[in-house]
C-alpha cells in the first residue's frame, strides 16, 4: 500500500525547491528588478518553512505571526515582480493590507480560541483569501505585449492553493485525528504548484522578448510602422468589406533626396509615417517600400478619408523641406479574395491622382 511521505520530508522537499528558485532568480537579477522580487518571494517562502520546522508544533505566537506574514508576502512578491515588470511600483497599498491581515488574524483567533480546530481553520481560510487576492490580478490581466498567457498561468497556479487551503479548513473543523494528513496537504501541493508557478514567471520575460522579435520582423526599421510582411501576416484581419485602403505616395521624393540628401529624405518619411499614425489612430499603417505607404481604416466616404489624410500628412514640418502626397482610396468589397487586389485598385487610383497634377486624392 502506498504511504504518503511524512510532513518533515515534504517540508524539506519544499525548502529545497524554493531555495533552488531563490538562487535562479537572484542569479538573473541583472536582467531586471522583477527577478529580484521573485527571488525574495522564493526566499521568503523558504524561510517560512525553515522557521516552521525549527520551532515545531504548536507554533508559538511570535513564530505564527512571522510564518503567516512570510507566506502571504511570498505570494505578494510574485505579483509585485510582475508589477515591476510593467514599470509600476512593486507594492500597491492594498497588497500591504492583505499581507498584514494574513499575518495578524490567525494569531488573534489563536489568542481568543486557543490552539485547535478553529485556529487551524482560521489560518487556512486566511491563506486561501490571500492566495486568491494575489492571483486574481494575474488571471484577469489583458497584457498586450505577448505575456498574457504566462501571467494567467502563474495566477491560476497560485489560485490552486485556494482549494488546498479550503480543504484543510473544512477538514480541520469536521474531522478528528487527521492532523498529520491535513498538515501534509499544502506541502504535497507545493511539489507541483510551486515549481510550475515559478516556471510560468520565467516565461513572462521570455514571452515579451519573443513578441518584440516578432514585432521587429514586421516593422519598418526606419519609420516604425508595419511593413509588407505585416501586411501579408494580417491580410485576413484587414480584408473586411466596407473598410478603405489608402495608398499614399510622396510626390517627387527623388528630388527631395537629390536636393537635401538621403538623411533629410529619411526624416521626411518618418514625419509622414507619424502623421499617418496620428491621422488614423489604431488602424493599420504600413510602409510598403521607398516612399509608398498603405493605410487601412474605417471610413464612410473613401474620397473624404483620402483628402483628410492628405491634408494631415502632407502639410510639412518645421526644419524639413516641403512635400506633397498623392493618394488612391479603394473600398474593400465583399468579393475581394486578397488584400493585394485592393491595394492594386488603390494603386491605379493613386496614379490617376498623380495624372491630375499630384498633391491630390482619388477614389
Short mmCIF file of C-alpha atoms in Angstrom, two decimals:
data_model
loop_
_atom_site.label_atom_id
_atom_site.label_comp_id
_atom_site.label_asym_id
_atom_site.label_seq_id
_atom_site.Cartn_x
_atom_site.Cartn_y
_atom_site.Cartn_z
CA UNK A 1 0.00 0.00 0.00
CA UNK A 2 1.26 3.46 -0.91
CA UNK A 3 2.15 5.61 2.09
CA UNK A 4 2.40 9.40 1.96
CA UNK A 5 5.79 10.85 2.86
CA UNK A 6 5.90 12.30 6.35
CA UNK A 7 5.49 16.06 6.81
CA UNK A 8 9.16 16.61 7.63
CA UNK A 9 10.23 15.02 4.33
CA UNK A 10 7.66 17.01 2.35
CA UNK A 11 8.77 20.22 4.07
CA UNK A 12 12.39 19.50 3.19
CA UNK A 13 11.43 18.98 -0.46
CA UNK A 14 9.59 22.31 -0.48
CA UNK A 15 12.57 24.03 1.17
CA UNK A 16 14.98 22.63 -1.41
CA UNK A 17 12.69 23.64 -4.29
CA UNK A 18 12.20 27.18 -3.03
CA UNK A 19 15.92 27.54 -2.28
CA UNK A 20 16.75 26.46 -5.83
CA UNK A 21 14.42 29.08 -7.33
CA UNK A 22 15.83 31.68 -4.95
CA UNK A 23 19.28 31.08 -6.43
CA UNK A 24 17.94 31.09 -10.00
CA UNK A 25 16.02 34.36 -9.65
CA UNK A 26 18.82 36.22 -7.87
CA UNK A 27 21.33 34.94 -10.44
CA UNK A 28 19.11 36.50 -13.14
CA UNK A 29 18.69 39.74 -11.19
CA UNK A 30 20.77 41.78 -13.65
CA UNK A 31 18.06 41.16 -16.24
CA UNK A 32 15.57 43.33 -14.36
CA UNK A 33 14.29 44.16 -10.86
CA UNK A 34 11.36 41.75 -11.24
CA UNK A 35 13.75 38.80 -10.93
CA UNK A 36 14.85 40.10 -7.53
CA UNK A 37 11.22 40.44 -6.41
CA UNK A 38 10.59 36.85 -7.41
CA UNK A 39 13.86 35.81 -5.76
CA UNK A 40 12.80 37.45 -2.49
CA UNK A 41 9.43 35.72 -2.83
CA UNK A 42 11.05 32.29 -3.11
CA UNK A 43 13.47 33.16 -0.27
CA UNK A 44 10.65 34.35 1.99
CA UNK A 45 8.69 31.17 1.37
CA UNK A 46 11.79 29.07 2.05
CA UNK A 47 12.48 30.99 5.29
CA UNK A 48 8.89 30.49 6.50
CA UNK A 49 9.20 26.72 6.02
CA UNK A 50 12.55 26.59 7.80
CA UNK A 51 11.15 28.60 10.72
CA UNK A 52 8.08 26.35 10.95
CA UNK A 53 10.34 23.29 11.11
CA UNK A 54 12.67 24.79 13.71
CA UNK A 55 10.07 25.98 16.22
CA UNK A 56 7.93 22.84 15.92
CA UNK A 57 4.22 22.36 16.63
CA UNK A 58 2.30 24.08 18.01
CA UNK A 59 3.98 27.28 16.77
CA UNK A 60 4.48 29.92 19.44
CA UNK A 61 2.57 33.13 18.82
CA UNK A 62 5.58 35.17 17.64
CA UNK A 63 6.53 32.43 15.19
CA UNK A 64 2.97 32.12 13.90
CA UNK A 65 2.88 35.84 13.06
CA UNK A 66 6.22 35.60 11.24
CA UNK A 67 5.31 32.41 9.38
CA UNK A 68 1.88 33.61 8.26
CA UNK A 69 3.23 37.00 7.22
CA UNK A 70 6.11 35.42 5.30
CA UNK A 71 3.79 33.01 3.47
CA UNK A 72 1.46 35.83 2.45
CA UNK A 73 4.23 38.21 1.38
CA UNK A 74 5.92 35.46 -0.61
CA UNK A 75 2.74 35.37 -2.75
CA UNK A 76 2.54 39.18 -2.78
CA UNK A 77 6.10 39.32 -4.13
CA UNK A 78 5.02 37.24 -7.14
CA UNK A 79 2.51 39.93 -8.10
CA UNK A 80 4.91 42.73 -7.10
CA UNK A 81 7.52 41.36 -9.51
CA UNK A 82 5.00 41.36 -12.35
CA UNK A 83 4.04 44.94 -11.47
CA UNK A 84 7.71 45.98 -11.63
CA UNK A 85 7.93 44.18 -14.97
CA UNK A 86 5.19 46.61 -16.10
CA UNK A 87 7.20 49.54 -14.68
CA UNK A 88 4.74 50.08 -11.85
CA UNK A 89 5.56 50.32 -8.12
CA UNK A 90 6.00 46.82 -6.80
CA UNK A 91 3.54 47.00 -3.92
CA UNK A 92 0.15 48.67 -4.12
CA UNK A 93 -1.32 49.76 -0.73
CA UNK A 94 -3.94 47.00 -0.75
CA UNK A 95 -1.20 44.38 -1.00
CA UNK A 96 0.33 45.56 2.28
CA UNK A 97 -3.11 45.38 3.90
CA UNK A 98 -3.74 41.80 2.74
CA UNK A 99 -0.29 40.67 3.91
CA UNK A 100 -0.66 42.33 7.31
CA UNK A 101 -4.15 40.93 7.93
CA UNK A 102 -2.92 37.46 6.92
CA UNK A 103 -0.14 37.70 9.48
CA UNK A 104 -2.26 39.01 12.37
CA UNK A 105 -5.74 37.48 12.01
CA UNK A 106 -4.87 33.80 12.66
CA UNK A 107 -2.85 34.86 15.69
CA UNK A 108 -5.80 36.82 17.05
CA UNK A 109 -8.03 33.75 16.61
CA UNK A 110 -5.41 31.64 18.39
CA UNK A 111 -5.37 34.04 21.34
CA UNK A 112 -9.18 34.05 21.61
CA UNK A 113 -9.96 30.37 20.97
CA UNK A 114 -6.66 28.68 21.75
CA UNK A 115 -4.87 26.06 19.68
CA UNK A 116 -7.27 23.71 17.94
CA UNK A 117 -9.63 23.24 15.03
CA UNK A 118 -10.92 26.83 14.96
CA UNK A 119 -7.42 28.31 14.88
CA UNK A 120 -6.36 25.86 12.16
CA UNK A 121 -9.43 26.69 10.09
CA UNK A 122 -8.86 30.43 10.52
CA UNK A 123 -5.27 30.06 9.33
CA UNK A 124 -6.33 28.06 6.29
CA UNK A 125 -9.17 30.42 5.33
CA UNK A 126 -6.92 33.46 5.67
CA UNK A 127 -4.26 31.87 3.47
CA UNK A 128 -6.92 30.95 0.90
CA UNK A 129 -8.14 34.55 0.72
CA UNK A 130 -4.57 35.83 0.48
CA UNK A 131 -3.76 33.41 -2.36
CA UNK A 132 -6.87 34.46 -4.29
CA UNK A 133 -6.23 38.18 -3.74
CA UNK A 134 -2.76 37.99 -5.29
CA UNK A 135 -3.77 35.55 -8.03
CA UNK A 136 -6.77 37.46 -9.44
CA UNK A 137 -4.82 40.41 -10.95
CA UNK A 138 -2.67 37.90 -12.83
CA UNK A 139 -5.61 35.82 -14.02
CA UNK A 140 -7.60 38.85 -15.18
CA UNK A 141 -4.72 40.58 -16.99
CA UNK A 142 -5.05 41.79 -20.59
CA UNK A 143 -1.38 42.45 -21.28
CA UNK A 144 -0.87 43.38 -24.96
CA UNK A 145 2.84 42.52 -25.04
CA UNK A 146 2.54 38.75 -25.54
CA UNK A 147 2.75 37.95 -21.81
CA UNK A 148 -0.96 37.49 -21.05
CA UNK A 149 -0.82 33.67 -21.18
CA UNK A 150 2.14 33.14 -18.81
CA UNK A 151 0.68 35.71 -16.41
CA UNK A 152 -2.64 33.87 -16.37
CA UNK A 153 -0.88 30.55 -15.89
CA UNK A 154 1.11 31.89 -12.92
CA UNK A 155 -2.11 33.31 -11.47
CA UNK A 156 -4.04 30.07 -11.97
CA UNK A 157 -1.30 28.03 -10.30
CA UNK A 158 -1.29 30.47 -7.38
CA UNK A 159 -5.10 30.26 -7.21
CA UNK A 160 -4.92 26.45 -7.00
CA UNK A 161 -3.65 26.92 -3.45
CA UNK A 162 -7.14 28.22 -2.61
CA UNK A 163 -8.89 24.80 -2.75
CA UNK A 164 -5.89 23.30 -0.96
CA UNK A 165 -6.29 25.67 1.98
CA UNK A 166 -10.10 25.40 1.92
CA UNK A 167 -9.83 21.61 2.14
CA UNK A 168 -7.58 21.95 5.17
CA UNK A 169 -10.02 24.43 6.75
CA UNK A 170 -13.09 22.22 6.26
CA UNK A 171 -11.29 19.09 7.39
CA UNK A 172 -9.94 20.82 10.47
CA UNK A 173 -13.48 21.59 11.59
CA UNK A 174 -15.14 18.33 10.54
CA UNK A 175 -12.60 15.57 11.19
CA UNK A 176 -10.72 14.33 14.21
CA UNK A 177 -7.41 12.55 14.27
CA UNK A 178 -6.24 13.71 10.84
CA UNK A 179 -3.73 16.35 11.93
CA UNK A 180 -0.76 14.82 10.14
CA UNK A 181 -2.63 14.37 6.85
CA UNK A 182 -4.04 17.90 6.98
CA UNK A 183 -0.62 19.35 7.65
CA UNK A 184 0.77 17.45 4.67
CA UNK A 185 -1.73 18.76 2.09
CA UNK A 186 -0.08 22.16 1.43
CA UNK A 187 3.34 20.54 1.17
CA UNK A 188 2.02 17.95 -1.28
CA UNK A 189 0.57 20.76 -3.39
CA UNK A 190 3.93 22.51 -3.29
CA UNK A 191 5.63 19.69 -5.13
CA UNK A 192 3.65 20.55 -8.27
CA UNK A 193 2.37 24.10 -7.92
CA UNK A 194 5.41 25.95 -6.60
CA UNK A 195 7.81 24.87 -9.34
CA UNK A 196 5.22 25.27 -12.10
CA UNK A 197 4.30 28.79 -10.93
CA UNK A 198 7.94 29.87 -10.93
CA UNK A 199 8.46 28.42 -14.41
CA UNK A 200 5.46 30.49 -15.54
CA UNK A 201 7.13 33.59 -14.08
CA UNK A 202 10.31 32.83 -16.04
CA UNK A 203 8.13 32.53 -19.15
CA UNK A 204 6.85 36.12 -18.80
CA UNK A 205 10.08 37.95 -19.81
CA UNK A 206 10.76 35.32 -22.48
CA UNK A 207 7.27 35.82 -23.94
CA UNK A 208 7.76 39.58 -24.16
CA UNK A 209 11.15 39.12 -25.83
CA UNK A 210 9.58 36.75 -28.38
CA UNK A 211 6.81 39.27 -29.08
CA UNK A 212 9.36 42.05 -29.55
CA UNK A 213 11.31 39.90 -32.00
CA UNK A 214 8.13 39.14 -33.94
CA UNK A 215 7.26 42.83 -34.00
CA UNK A 216 10.74 43.74 -35.21
CA UNK A 217 10.33 41.37 -38.14
CA UNK A 218 7.00 43.03 -39.01
CA UNK A 219 8.11 46.65 -38.50
CA UNK A 220 9.79 49.02 -40.92
CA UNK A 221 13.13 49.79 -39.22
CA UNK A 222 13.17 53.44 -40.37
CA UNK A 223 9.66 54.66 -39.58
CA UNK A 224 8.47 52.09 -37.02
CA UNK A 225 5.20 51.42 -38.87
CA UNK A 226 4.27 47.98 -40.23
CA UNK A 227 5.95 46.55 -43.33
CA UNK A 228 4.96 44.27 -46.22
CA UNK A 229 5.48 41.18 -44.06
CA UNK A 230 2.95 42.56 -41.57
CA UNK A 231 0.53 43.24 -44.42
CA UNK A 232 0.80 39.62 -45.54
CA UNK A 233 0.52 38.28 -41.98
CA UNK A 234 -2.57 40.37 -41.20
CA UNK A 235 -4.27 40.14 -44.60
CA UNK A 236 -7.22 38.09 -43.35
CA UNK A 237 -7.84 40.52 -40.47
CA UNK A 238 -7.58 43.55 -42.76
CA UNK A 239 -9.80 42.21 -45.54
CA UNK A 240 -13.09 43.43 -44.05
CA UNK A 241 -15.77 44.57 -46.53
CA UNK A 242 -16.58 48.24 -46.09
CA UNK A 243 -13.13 49.29 -44.91
CA UNK A 244 -10.95 51.54 -47.07
CA UNK A 245 -7.39 51.00 -48.29
CA UNK A 246 -5.47 54.22 -48.95
CA UNK A 247 -2.24 54.03 -50.94
CA UNK A 248 -0.03 57.07 -50.32
CA UNK A 249 2.91 58.17 -52.45
CA UNK A 250 5.24 61.12 -51.79
CA UNK A 251 5.33 63.37 -54.86
CA UNK A 252 8.79 63.86 -56.38
CA UNK A 253 10.50 62.23 -53.43
CA UNK A 254 13.63 61.65 -55.51
CA UNK A 255 14.02 65.40 -55.83
CA UNK A 256 13.98 65.74 -52.03
CA UNK A 257 16.77 63.18 -51.74
CA UNK A 258 18.78 64.77 -54.56
CA UNK A 259 18.47 68.33 -53.23
CA UNK A 260 18.68 67.75 -49.48
CA UNK A 261 20.35 64.36 -49.07
CA UNK A 262 19.07 60.93 -48.08
CA UNK A 263 19.27 61.68 -44.35
CA UNK A 264 16.75 64.50 -44.77
CA UNK A 265 14.65 62.28 -47.04
CA UNK A 266 14.55 59.69 -44.26
CA UNK A 267 13.36 62.33 -41.79
CA UNK A 268 10.57 63.26 -44.21
CA UNK A 269 9.45 59.62 -44.39
CA UNK A 270 9.48 59.35 -40.59
CA UNK A 271 7.43 62.54 -40.27
CA UNK A 272 4.88 61.28 -42.81
CA UNK A 273 4.61 57.91 -41.06
CA UNK A 274 3.96 59.57 -37.69
CA UNK A 275 1.38 61.90 -39.25
CA UNK A 276 -0.40 58.92 -40.82
CA UNK A 277 -0.49 57.13 -37.48
CA UNK A 278 -1.95 60.19 -35.76
CA UNK A 279 -4.47 60.55 -38.56
CA UNK A 280 -5.94 57.06 -38.28
CA UNK A 281 -5.32 56.23 -34.62
CA UNK A 282 -5.15 52.49 -34.07
CA UNK A 283 -5.78 51.47 -37.69
CA UNK A 284 -3.24 49.76 -39.94
CA UNK A 285 -0.36 51.90 -41.27
CA UNK A 286 2.46 50.31 -43.28
CA UNK A 287 5.40 51.40 -45.36
CA UNK A 288 5.38 49.23 -48.46
CA UNK A 289 8.80 50.40 -49.59
CA UNK A 290 10.55 53.54 -50.74
CA UNK A 291 8.15 56.47 -50.40
CA UNK A 292 4.96 54.42 -50.56
CA UNK A 293 2.63 53.88 -47.59
CA UNK A 294 -0.62 51.98 -47.06
CA UNK A 295 -3.39 52.78 -44.60
CA UNK A 296 -6.37 50.50 -43.95
CA UNK A 297 -9.11 52.23 -41.96
CA UNK A 298 -12.84 52.60 -41.46
CA UNK A 299 -14.43 55.42 -43.44
CA UNK A 300 -17.90 56.25 -44.75
CA UNK A 301 -16.54 58.02 -47.81
CA UNK A 302 -13.18 56.93 -49.34
CA UNK A 303 -12.65 60.26 -51.13
CA UNK A 304 -13.18 62.31 -47.97
CA UNK A 305 -10.93 59.98 -45.96
CA UNK A 306 -8.17 60.29 -48.56
CA UNK A 307 -8.42 64.08 -48.65
CA UNK A 308 -8.33 64.38 -44.84
CA UNK A 309 -5.28 62.16 -44.68
CA UNK A 310 -3.57 64.07 -47.50
CA UNK A 311 -4.06 67.37 -45.69
CA UNK A 312 -2.91 65.98 -42.35
CA UNK A 313 0.18 64.10 -43.54
CA UNK A 314 1.13 66.47 -46.38
CA UNK A 315 1.33 69.77 -44.54
CA UNK A 316 5.06 69.61 -43.88
CA UNK A 317 7.08 70.00 -40.72
CA UNK A 318 9.38 72.71 -39.39
CA UNK A 319 13.02 72.14 -40.32
CA UNK A 320 12.20 69.83 -43.24
CA UNK A 321 11.67 70.60 -46.94
CA UNK A 322 8.02 70.79 -48.04
CA UNK A 323 6.36 67.76 -49.60
CA UNK A 324 3.05 66.79 -51.11
CA UNK A 325 1.17 63.49 -51.31
CA UNK A 326 -0.92 61.67 -53.87
CA UNK A 327 -3.43 59.17 -52.50
CA UNK A 328 -5.61 56.47 -54.03
CA UNK A 329 -8.52 55.19 -51.95
CA UNK A 330 -10.25 51.85 -52.69
CA UNK A 331 -13.08 50.37 -50.67
CA UNK A 332 -12.77 46.69 -49.75
CA UNK A 333 -15.62 44.79 -51.39
CA UNK A 334 -17.34 41.58 -50.29
CA UNK A 335 -15.99 39.78 -53.37
CA UNK A 336 -12.34 40.61 -52.69
CA UNK A 337 -10.29 37.49 -52.05
CA UNK A 338 -6.91 39.13 -51.50
CA UNK A 339 -5.68 42.34 -49.92
CA UNK A 340 -3.33 42.61 -52.89
CA UNK A 341 -6.34 43.07 -55.19
CA UNK A 342 -7.50 46.01 -53.08
CA UNK A 343 -4.02 47.53 -52.99
CA UNK A 344 -3.81 47.20 -56.78
CA UNK A 345 -7.07 49.13 -57.20
CA UNK A 346 -5.82 51.81 -54.81
CA UNK A 347 -2.56 51.93 -56.77
CA UNK A 348 -4.42 52.66 -60.03
CA UNK A 349 -6.39 55.40 -58.32
CA UNK A 350 -3.23 56.86 -56.83
CA UNK A 351 -1.66 57.16 -60.30
CA UNK A 352 -4.89 58.76 -61.50
CA UNK A 353 -4.39 61.36 -58.77
CA UNK A 354 -0.83 61.96 -59.98
CA UNK A 355 -2.06 62.35 -63.54
CA UNK A 356 -4.36 65.09 -62.29
CA UNK A 357 -1.36 67.10 -61.19
CA UNK A 358 -0.16 65.38 -57.98
CA UNK A 359 -0.88 66.65 -54.44
CA UNK A 360 -4.38 65.17 -54.79
CA UNK A 361 -6.55 62.22 -53.88
CA UNK A 362 -8.69 59.87 -55.96
CA UNK A 363 -11.29 57.31 -55.01
#
